[in-house]
């Protein structure tokens, strides 16, 4: 029986910090005008909370996100209104820039399929997931009559392990309409 290698937490944390260095995150936040003066907003803690620490819990409310951020940033209490105010187009632009660079810099070193799939040039994996949003977003991202939600459509290459296409739509958009063809 083959065992699965589980690296120690320190190895995982080290790899994440190399992929998303704190200094680079802070500089990007300044360039996109997300941070004009550093007070309670710790962009590094906010980024890591959003991308790594928040989704692990069972409570995925904005309040739980705020509590996790306060814990990660090791700051005193933070008002909900202040925290909510950080989620503006500048923060979205920063996250998009970080994601684009991360995808561009990924290199798995693998480009060929093996085993029963070696006859194929590539195999594409298509998936979609729904992300619940604030009620105020219902006009743009509809889930149903009284809820808002966005759907992330992702196509991944099995040979490289990298995304080849991603798009967001409202949550009611059917996956079939987003399937890449050709």
CSV table of C-alpha atoms in Angstrom, one decimal:
chain,number,residue,atom,x,y,z
A,1,UNK,CA,0.0,0.0,0.0
A,2,UNK,CA,1.4,3.4,-1.0
A,3,UNK,CA,1.4,6.1,1.6
A,4,UNK,CA,0.6,9.7,0.8
A,5,UNK,CA,3.2,12.3,1.7
A,6,UNK,CA,1.8,15.0,3.9
A,7,UNK,CA,4.4,17.8,4.3
A,8,UNK,CA,4.7,19.4,7.7
A,9,UNK,CA,2.7,22.6,8.2
A,10,UNK,CA,5.9,24.7,8.2
A,11,UNK,CA,6.7,23.5,4.6
A,12,UNK,CA,3.2,24.5,3.4
A,13,UNK,CA,3.4,27.9,5.1
A,14,UNK,CA,6.8,28.4,3.7
A,15,UNK,CA,5.6,27.7,0.1
A,16,UNK,CA,2.6,30.0,0.5
A,17,UNK,CA,4.8,32.8,1.8
A,18,UNK,CA,7.2,32.3,-1.1
A,19,UNK,CA,4.3,32.4,-3.6
A,20,UNK,CA,2.7,35.4,-2.0
A,21,UNK,CA,5.4,37.5,-0.2
A,22,UNK,CA,4.1,39.9,2.3
A,23,UNK,CA,6.2,42.8,0.9
A,24,UNK,CA,4.8,42.2,-2.6
A,25,UNK,CA,1.2,42.1,-1.3
A,26,UNK,CA,1.7,45.4,0.5
A,27,UNK,CA,3.3,47.0,-2.5
A,28,UNK,CA,0.5,45.9,-4.8
A,29,UNK,CA,-2.1,47.3,-2.4
A,30,UNK,CA,-0.3,50.6,-2.5
A,31,UNK,CA,-0.1,50.6,-6.3
A,32,UNK,CA,-3.9,49.8,-6.7
A,33,UNK,CA,-4.6,52.6,-4.1
A,34,UNK,CA,-6.3,50.1,-1.8
A,35,UNK,CA,-4.0,51.4,1.0
A,36,UNK,CA,-3.5,55.1,1.4
A,37,UNK,CA,-2.5,54.9,5.0
A,38,UNK,CA,-2.0,51.8,7.1
A,39,UNK,CA,-4.2,51.8,10.2
A,40,UNK,CA,-6.4,48.8,10.8
A,41,UNK,CA,-6.2,47.3,7.3
A,42,UNK,CA,-3.5,44.7,7.2
A,43,UNK,CA,-3.6,43.6,3.5
A,44,UNK,CA,-1.5,40.5,4.2
A,45,UNK,CA,-3.8,39.3,6.9
A,46,UNK,CA,-6.8,40.1,4.8
A,47,UNK,CA,-5.5,38.3,1.8
A,48,UNK,CA,-4.5,35.2,3.8
A,49,UNK,CA,-7.8,35.2,5.7
A,50,UNK,CA,-9.8,35.4,2.5
A,51,UNK,CA,-7.7,32.9,0.4
A,52,UNK,CA,-6.7,30.4,3.0
A,53,UNK,CA,-8.2,30.7,6.5
A,54,UNK,CA,-11.8,31.7,5.9
A,55,UNK,CA,-13.0,28.8,3.7
A,56,UNK,CA,-11.8,26.1,6.2
A,57,UNK,CA,-14.4,26.8,8.8
A,58,UNK,CA,-18.0,25.7,8.7
A,59,UNK,CA,-19.4,29.3,9.3
A,60,UNK,CA,-18.7,31.3,6.1
A,61,UNK,CA,-20.6,34.4,7.1
A,62,UNK,CA,-19.1,37.9,6.7
A,63,UNK,CA,-19.1,38.1,10.5
A,64,UNK,CA,-17.1,34.9,10.7
A,65,UNK,CA,-14.7,36.3,8.1
A,66,UNK,CA,-14.4,39.5,10.2
A,67,UNK,CA,-13.6,37.5,13.4
A,68,UNK,CA,-11.0,35.4,11.6
A,69,UNK,CA,-9.4,38.5,10.2
A,70,UNK,CA,-9.2,40.2,13.6
A,71,UNK,CA,-7.6,37.0,14.9
A,72,UNK,CA,-5.1,36.8,12.0
A,73,UNK,CA,-4.2,40.5,12.1
A,74,UNK,CA,-3.9,40.3,15.8
A,75,UNK,CA,-5.7,43.6,16.1
A,76,UNK,CA,-8.2,45.0,18.6
A,77,UNK,CA,-11.9,44.9,17.7
A,78,UNK,CA,-12.8,46.2,14.3
A,79,UNK,CA,-16.3,47.5,13.5
A,80,UNK,CA,-18.4,45.7,10.9
A,81,UNK,CA,-18.9,48.9,8.9
A,82,UNK,CA,-15.1,49.6,8.7
A,83,UNK,CA,-14.4,46.0,7.6
A,84,UNK,CA,-17.3,46.0,5.1
A,85,UNK,CA,-16.0,49.2,3.6
A,86,UNK,CA,-12.7,47.6,2.5
A,87,UNK,CA,-14.6,45.5,-0.1
A,88,UNK,CA,-14.5,47.9,-3.0
A,89,UNK,CA,-13.4,47.8,-6.6
A,90,UNK,CA,-9.7,48.4,-5.6
A,91,UNK,CA,-9.7,45.2,-3.5
A,92,UNK,CA,-11.2,43.3,-6.4
A,93,UNK,CA,-8.6,44.7,-8.7
A,94,UNK,CA,-5.9,43.7,-6.3
A,95,UNK,CA,-7.2,40.1,-6.0
A,96,UNK,CA,-7.6,39.8,-9.8
A,97,UNK,CA,-4.0,41.0,-10.3
A,98,UNK,CA,-2.7,38.5,-7.7
A,99,UNK,CA,-4.7,35.7,-9.3
A,100,UNK,CA,-3.6,36.5,-12.8
A,101,UNK,CA,0.1,36.6,-11.7
A,102,UNK,CA,-0.2,33.3,-9.7
A,103,UNK,CA,-1.8,31.5,-12.7
A,104,UNK,CA,0.8,32.9,-15.1
A,105,UNK,CA,3.7,31.8,-12.8
A,106,UNK,CA,2.5,28.3,-12.1
A,107,UNK,CA,4.7,25.6,-13.7
A,108,UNK,CA,3.9,22.0,-12.9
A,109,UNK,CA,6.7,20.7,-15.2
A,110,UNK,CA,4.2,18.2,-16.6
A,111,UNK,CA,2.7,18.5,-20.0
A,112,UNK,CA,2.0,15.0,-21.1
A,113,UNK,CA,-0.7,12.6,-20.0
A,114,UNK,CA,0.2,9.1,-19.1
A,115,UNK,CA,-1.4,5.7,-18.7
A,116,UNK,CA,-4.7,5.2,-20.4
A,117,UNK,CA,-4.9,8.9,-21.3
A,118,UNK,CA,-1.6,9.1,-23.2
A,119,UNK,CA,-3.4,8.9,-26.5
A,120,UNK,CA,-5.0,12.3,-25.8
A,121,UNK,CA,-3.3,15.6,-26.3
A,122,UNK,CA,-5.1,16.9,-23.3
A,123,UNK,CA,-8.2,16.4,-21.1
A,124,UNK,CA,-10.2,19.3,-19.9
A,125,UNK,CA,-12.0,19.3,-16.6
A,126,UNK,CA,-14.9,21.6,-16.2
A,127,UNK,CA,-16.5,22.6,-12.9
A,128,UNK,CA,-18.6,25.3,-11.4
A,129,UNK,CA,-19.2,26.5,-7.9
A,130,UNK,CA,-21.7,28.9,-6.3
A,131,UNK,CA,-20.5,31.6,-4.0
A,132,UNK,CA,-23.2,33.2,-1.8
A,133,UNK,CA,-23.1,37.0,-1.8
A,134,UNK,CA,-24.6,40.0,0.0
A,135,UNK,CA,-28.3,40.7,-0.7
A,136,UNK,CA,-27.3,44.0,-2.2
A,137,UNK,CA,-25.7,42.2,-5.1
A,138,UNK,CA,-29.0,40.6,-6.2
A,139,UNK,CA,-29.3,43.0,-9.1
A,140,UNK,CA,-26.0,41.8,-10.6
A,141,UNK,CA,-25.6,38.3,-9.3
A,142,UNK,CA,-28.9,36.5,-8.9
A,143,UNK,CA,-29.3,33.2,-7.2
A,144,UNK,CA,-33.0,33.1,-6.7
A,145,UNK,CA,-35.8,35.6,-5.7
A,146,UNK,CA,-34.3,36.6,-2.4
A,147,UNK,CA,-30.7,35.6,-2.5
A,148,UNK,CA,-27.6,36.8,-4.4
A,149,UNK,CA,-24.8,34.5,-5.7
A,150,UNK,CA,-22.1,34.3,-8.2
A,151,UNK,CA,-21.0,31.2,-10.0
A,152,UNK,CA,-17.3,30.5,-10.8
A,153,UNK,CA,-16.9,28.4,-14.0
A,154,UNK,CA,-13.4,26.9,-14.3
A,155,UNK,CA,-11.8,24.8,-17.0
A,156,UNK,CA,-8.6,23.0,-16.0
A,157,UNK,CA,-6.1,21.2,-18.1
A,158,UNK,CA,-5.4,17.7,-16.8
A,159,UNK,CA,-2.0,17.6,-18.5
A,160,UNK,CA,-0.7,20.8,-16.9
A,161,UNK,CA,-3.0,21.0,-13.8
A,162,UNK,CA,-3.5,24.7,-14.6
A,163,UNK,CA,-6.7,26.6,-15.4
A,164,UNK,CA,-7.2,27.3,-19.1
A,165,UNK,CA,-10.3,29.4,-18.6
A,166,UNK,CA,-12.3,30.9,-15.8
A,167,UNK,CA,-15.4,33.2,-15.7
A,168,UNK,CA,-17.9,34.4,-13.2
A,169,UNK,CA,-21.6,34.7,-13.9
A,170,UNK,CA,-24.7,35.0,-11.8
A,171,UNK,CA,-25.5,31.8,-9.8
A,172,UNK,CA,-28.5,30.9,-11.9
A,173,UNK,CA,-26.5,30.5,-15.1
A,174,UNK,CA,-26.4,26.9,-16.2
A,175,UNK,CA,-23.0,25.2,-16.5
A,176,UNK,CA,-23.8,23.9,-20.0
A,177,UNK,CA,-24.0,27.5,-21.4
A,178,UNK,CA,-20.4,28.1,-20.2
A,179,UNK,CA,-18.8,24.9,-21.6
A,180,UNK,CA,-15.9,25.6,-23.9
A,181,UNK,CA,-16.3,23.9,-27.3
A,182,UNK,CA,-14.1,23.4,-30.3
